[in-house]
Amino acid sequence: MERPEEPHNSGPPTLQHRNGPSENPADPAEILQHLPSRTVGQRDGFGLMDLTMPRWRQKLRSLRSMDSISNEEDLKGSNPYGCHDLNVIQTMFRLSGFKRARSLRALPVSLRTRRWCWLQASGGQTQATVAPGQPSHQTAAVHTHHKSISRLLELNNVALPVIAHLPRTRGRDIIPLVVKDRPSSPRSVGDELEYPAVTTSIFGKVRSQASDCLGLPFSLSLWHNTLKEIGGSFGSGVLSYFLHLRWLLLFNALALCLNIIFLLIPQLLHPPEHERVKPFPILELFTGTGYFSNTPLFYGFYTNTTINLVLRNSHNEFGNVSSNDGVDAGYSMQLAYLFTISAYLFISSIILLVCMARSFSDNYVKVGTAGTFSLKVFTRWDFNLMSRPAVLLEQRNIATSLKEMLSESRTKEHSPWVDFVNKLTVQPAIWLIYLGTALGCCSAIFFLYEKSEKLESQDDKAWKSEAGLLVLPTIISFFNMVLPLLYSRLAGLEGYRSPVNRVYVTLVRNIILKMFIIAGLFYHWLQKLSVEPNQCWETTMGQQLYRLVVMDFLFLIFDTVLIEYIFGLVTGGCQQSYAQRDSQKSEFDIARNVLDLIYGQTLVWLGAFFSPLLPAVQLIKLLLLFYIKKESLFRNCQQPAIPWMARKMSTVFVSLQFFPAFFGAVAVVFILWRQQPSKSCGPFRGLQVPSDAIDVWTTTASPKFSAVIWILNNIIENPIFLLVCAGLIIIGIYANWQIVHGYRQIMALLQNRIEEERMDKNFLLERLKMAQGTGTRAGNQHKIG
Amino acid sequence: MGNKKSTFTEEQLNAYQDCTYFTRKQILRLHSRFQDLSPVAVPGNDSELTVLSQVVRSMPELKENPFRQRIVEVFSTDGQGNMSFNNFLDMFSVFSEAAPRELKMQYAFKIYDFDGDGTIGREDLEKTLRRLTREELTSQEIMLVVNKVLEEADLDDDGKLSVTDFEQMILRAPDFLSTFHIRI
């Protein structure tokens, strides 16, 4: 039996009661319409998502659907859905400015409607105080507005579960007035500070103001057009690498700003004396020794003096004068250094943590398992693509993968036996190989390092010994270039089901390897160098890290150029099964490139303490890298074959960025608290541990700061405070975890209920058909008989 | 009508800012993009300047999109694709990065619903597939895929996808937010 067109989901149940069953009361389709599962859901206006919605939004939705029930009497005619939006607007009145804006933006109606609602809700400064009129008058105007509402609804595709339309007449009155009324002297757009302080809250305004002027446009509009081109030609996956690069730029810019303002400028005003070294050969640009040792680039430049900033006689004279005449503004370099570095690391960790948490919750918590075909059809198409070849290629990719999926679903895929054997033998074997190569690589590095140090001490020629300093970074960078290739090949052998799993495993392995190498080296240096007397070990460490960063950059360039000259070099997880792919072109290996970014940034975080201007080096490196990679991309690469789940991968990238950063911060904190600084250089000379600077300050500070000192001594240094903080954080984490767990359970339960409803419905239909069949037969018999 | 909106009042900018996911600068930039498309006054459309459908569809962001016709139809008030500035702004606001999943999902549903009947039926699915794959799949394969999709996503077994079904499916797609995005 042909089911008639069902009224839309949000059709109010009372309407159906009013209309009554029009034809045969036992018509199964009619009964279907009256099924409680159809109507109860819509009466509440809820779907599964509402449980995760904040309460104010749930209220809004329920109000909207209640509108549709209560206001039908006003609207006769073909339109069964019409409602007033007065209730919606009243609800919006009750919300605060920022929430109101948020609820307004999320209404799936036209912008015009939203602007009208905004005017109403804000109490409208200018013309919106037009009297609302008599909405329930059945005038000609209202008739036309009914027609236009229903037309609007048709055009807006009656699939809307939420209806908040405005009576079109009102819109007609108001919007043109707003549009036409321009002040005689139009204010220039530059007057951004004068807001009619009515509608949006201060917070919302500050946010948008900030995003217009400050940090965010720097991140959002830098390279905007280039990124658009890249996304248009290569898709969101490749774009995510460049976005990650741009995001890292922010960190380095922040570090640089802090360091320049708080460390460099004060120190430059009172530079330490040191002998001018030899002139500056090019090699020292790479090794960072010699000329650079006594520049602000490294730790050794900074002194432990207290710079007195005293203004005298309208000149800016900075001298070590005691403050007999009033203002004693001493700027202690020790404290400045300590706090700047700690603040920078702390802020970075917090930012990373917040970004990680947010993207994790977006992409992992709220999603479940996938239905592959439907997802491929509806979510695979990347709307970012702009260039014709990219679009054609993507269409071909989708077609091919759909064909593969169809053929897979027809035949049995990997038999469980093969999987089992795989898990038992091949995968452990590959892990063993991986561990073997990792250990071999580490030991090779240490061995060569020892050897190069011996050579270094034996060599007389200065430039040779300096060049010898470069051996270690070269080896490390070489391994960093080669081993990931090896690992991706190995992962290909393992027979993972989905290519994305393979990419994850390879990423994790590479990260572990690199972290081992860095951690090992760091520990080794710390042990070895810090016990040598008379040497500025922090500067030496800074130089080592500087060399690593520079070498890393050189190898990245080398690697990119290598791709340019070797055609057909297939890297990463590319499947060759797609015909007509350009075999001359390789794919842009996103995982490997992001790994390089993460590694480089970890080095910078580790080195921030030893070399305050290292972020500047990293900044220059990232800027150059962007352009180099972009050129290489456009010349050599084509779109990746596998659907690269950009959002999920960006979560993975941020998390992978977080953990090395966290450990780097822990390492630096350890140094600050436990390691004895060198006696001859740096801002912490003469102290047992750098954190003693705080104690020194507390004992010698003027009584103005007694409150601060008291807080420091009794609260912050009190272990109970730390315990309480840690306890609160743990409680917060546990509570959130439980909430998420609860939501997941509820979602599973509701899914089950949907399934059961479907089965119930089918069962009822069958029964009804049977009942109807017997009924008509009985009726026929009655007629005949 | 010859007056081009070269500036906005404070109130209008505030309204736009509160009603879309754009900041002031972006709104003004979009306005200049809109002006570049040389909008004309179409009679009977509340004297708003509109851009004709084919002009919008020839924008570089939309030119190669297989769904461009549907996109402009969904966001225009007349349903033919002729867009006023409100429609234009609305469209890019929904496609912007800040728009939430629910809003994007609503509009994605409208876009994929070719016949505008409120559900995505077999014909809609077929049309979607054809645009996605551009004659690479045979009709039989398209039939099979359509069946598979309905099997997976149609929760109430009526042979069509309603908004709720679509919503359920999109919830499980972490990538939807990044693919349903146009950078402007």
CSV table of N, CA, C and O in Angstrom, one decimal, chain A residues 7 10-21 34 68-69 72 75 77-82:
chain,number,residue,atom,x,y,z
A,7,PRO,N,3.1,13.9,7.2
A,7,PRO,CA,3.3,15.3,7.7
A,7,PRO,C,4.7,15.4,8.3
A,7,PRO,O,5.2,14.4,8.8
A,10,SER,N,7.7,17.8,12.8
A,10,SER,CA,7.3,18.7,13.9
A,10,SER,C,5.9,19.1,13.7
A,10,SER,O,5.5,20.1,14.3
A,11,GLY,N,5.2,18.3,13.0
A,11,GLY,CA,3.7,18.6,12.9
A,11,GLY,C,3.1,18.4,14.3
A,11,GLY,O,3.3,17.4,15.0
A,12,PRO,N,2.4,19.4,14.7
A,12,PRO,CA,1.8,19.3,16.0
A,12,PRO,C,0.7,18.2,16.1
A,12,PRO,O,0.0,18.0,15.2
A,13,PRO,N,0.7,17.5,17.1
A,13,PRO,CA,-0.2,16.4,17.3
A,13,PRO,C,-1.7,16.8,17.3
A,13,PRO,O,-2.5,16.1,16.8
A,14,THR,N,-1.9,18.0,17.8
A,14,THR,CA,-3.3,18.4,17.9
A,14,THR,C,-3.9,18.6,16.6
A,14,THR,O,-5.1,18.5,16.4
A,15,LEU,N,-3.1,19.0,15.6
A,15,LEU,CA,-3.6,19.2,14.3
A,15,LEU,C,-4.2,17.9,13.8
A,15,LEU,O,-5.3,17.9,13.2
A,16,GLN,N,-3.5,16.8,14.0
A,16,GLN,CA,-4.0,15.6,13.5
A,16,GLN,C,-5.3,15.2,14.2
A,16,GLN,O,-6.2,14.6,13.6
A,17,HIS,N,-5.3,15.5,15.5
A,17,HIS,CA,-6.6,15.2,16.1
A,17,HIS,C,-7.8,16.0,15.5
A,17,HIS,O,-8.9,15.5,15.4
A,18,ARG,N,-7.4,17.2,15.2
A,18,ARG,CA,-8.5,18.1,14.7
A,18,ARG,C,-9.0,17.6,13.3
A,18,ARG,O,-10.1,17.5,13.0
A,19,ASN,N,-8.0,17.3,12.5
A,19,ASN,CA,-8.4,16.8,11.2
A,19,ASN,C,-9.1,15.5,11.3
A,19,ASN,O,-10.0,15.3,10.5
A,20,GLY,N,-8.7,14.7,12.2
A,20,GLY,CA,-9.3,13.4,12.3
A,20,GLY,C,-8.9,12.5,11.2
A,20,GLY,O,-8.4,12.9,10.2
A,21,PRO,N,-9.2,11.3,11.4
A,21,PRO,CA,-8.8,10.3,10.3
A,21,PRO,C,-9.8,10.6,9.1
A,21,PRO,O,-11.0,10.5,9.3
A,34,HIS,N,-0.4,8.4,13.6
A,34,HIS,CA,-0.8,8.7,15.0
A,34,HIS,C,0.1,8.0,16.0
A,34,HIS,O,-0.2,8.1,17.2
A,68,SER,N,4.3,26.0,18.0
A,68,SER,CA,3.6,25.5,16.9
A,68,SER,C,2.3,24.8,17.3
A,68,SER,O,1.4,24.7,16.5
A,69,ILE,N,2.2,24.4,18.5
A,69,ILE,CA,0.9,23.8,18.9
A,69,ILE,C,-0.1,24.9,19.2
A,69,ILE,O,-1.2,24.9,18.8
A,72,GLU,N,-1.8,27.6,16.3
A,72,GLU,CA,-2.4,27.3,15.0
A,72,GLU,C,-3.7,28.0,14.8
A,72,GLU,O,-4.1,28.2,13.6
A,75,LEU,N,-3.7,30.9,12.5
A,75,LEU,CA,-3.3,30.7,11.1
A,75,LEU,C,-4.1,29.6,10.5
A,75,LEU,O,-3.9,28.5,10.6
A,77,GLY,N,-5.6,28.1,6.9
A,77,GLY,CA,-5.1,28.0,5.6
A,77,GLY,C,-4.2,26.8,5.4
A,77,GLY,O,-4.1,25.9,6.2
A,78,SER,N,-3.5,26.9,4.3
A,78,SER,CA,-2.7,25.7,4.0
A,78,SER,C,-1.5,25.4,4.9
A,78,SER,O,-0.8,24.5,4.8
A,79,ASN,N,-1.3,26.4,5.8
A,79,ASN,CA,-0.1,26.3,6.5
A,79,ASN,C,-0.3,25.7,7.9
A,79,ASN,O,-0.9,26.3,8.7
A,80,PRO,N,0.1,24.5,8.1
A,80,PRO,CA,-0.2,23.9,9.4
A,80,PRO,C,1.0,24.2,10.4
A,80,PRO,O,0.9,23.7,11.5
A,81,TYR,N,2.0,24.8,10.0
A,81,TYR,CA,3.1,25.0,10.9
A,81,TYR,C,3.3,26.3,11.5
A,81,TYR,O,4.1,26.6,12.3
A,82,GLY,N,2.4,27.2,11.0
A,82,GLY,CA,2.7,28.6,11.4
A,82,GLY,C,2.7,28.9,12.8
A,82,GLY,O,2.1,28.3,13.6
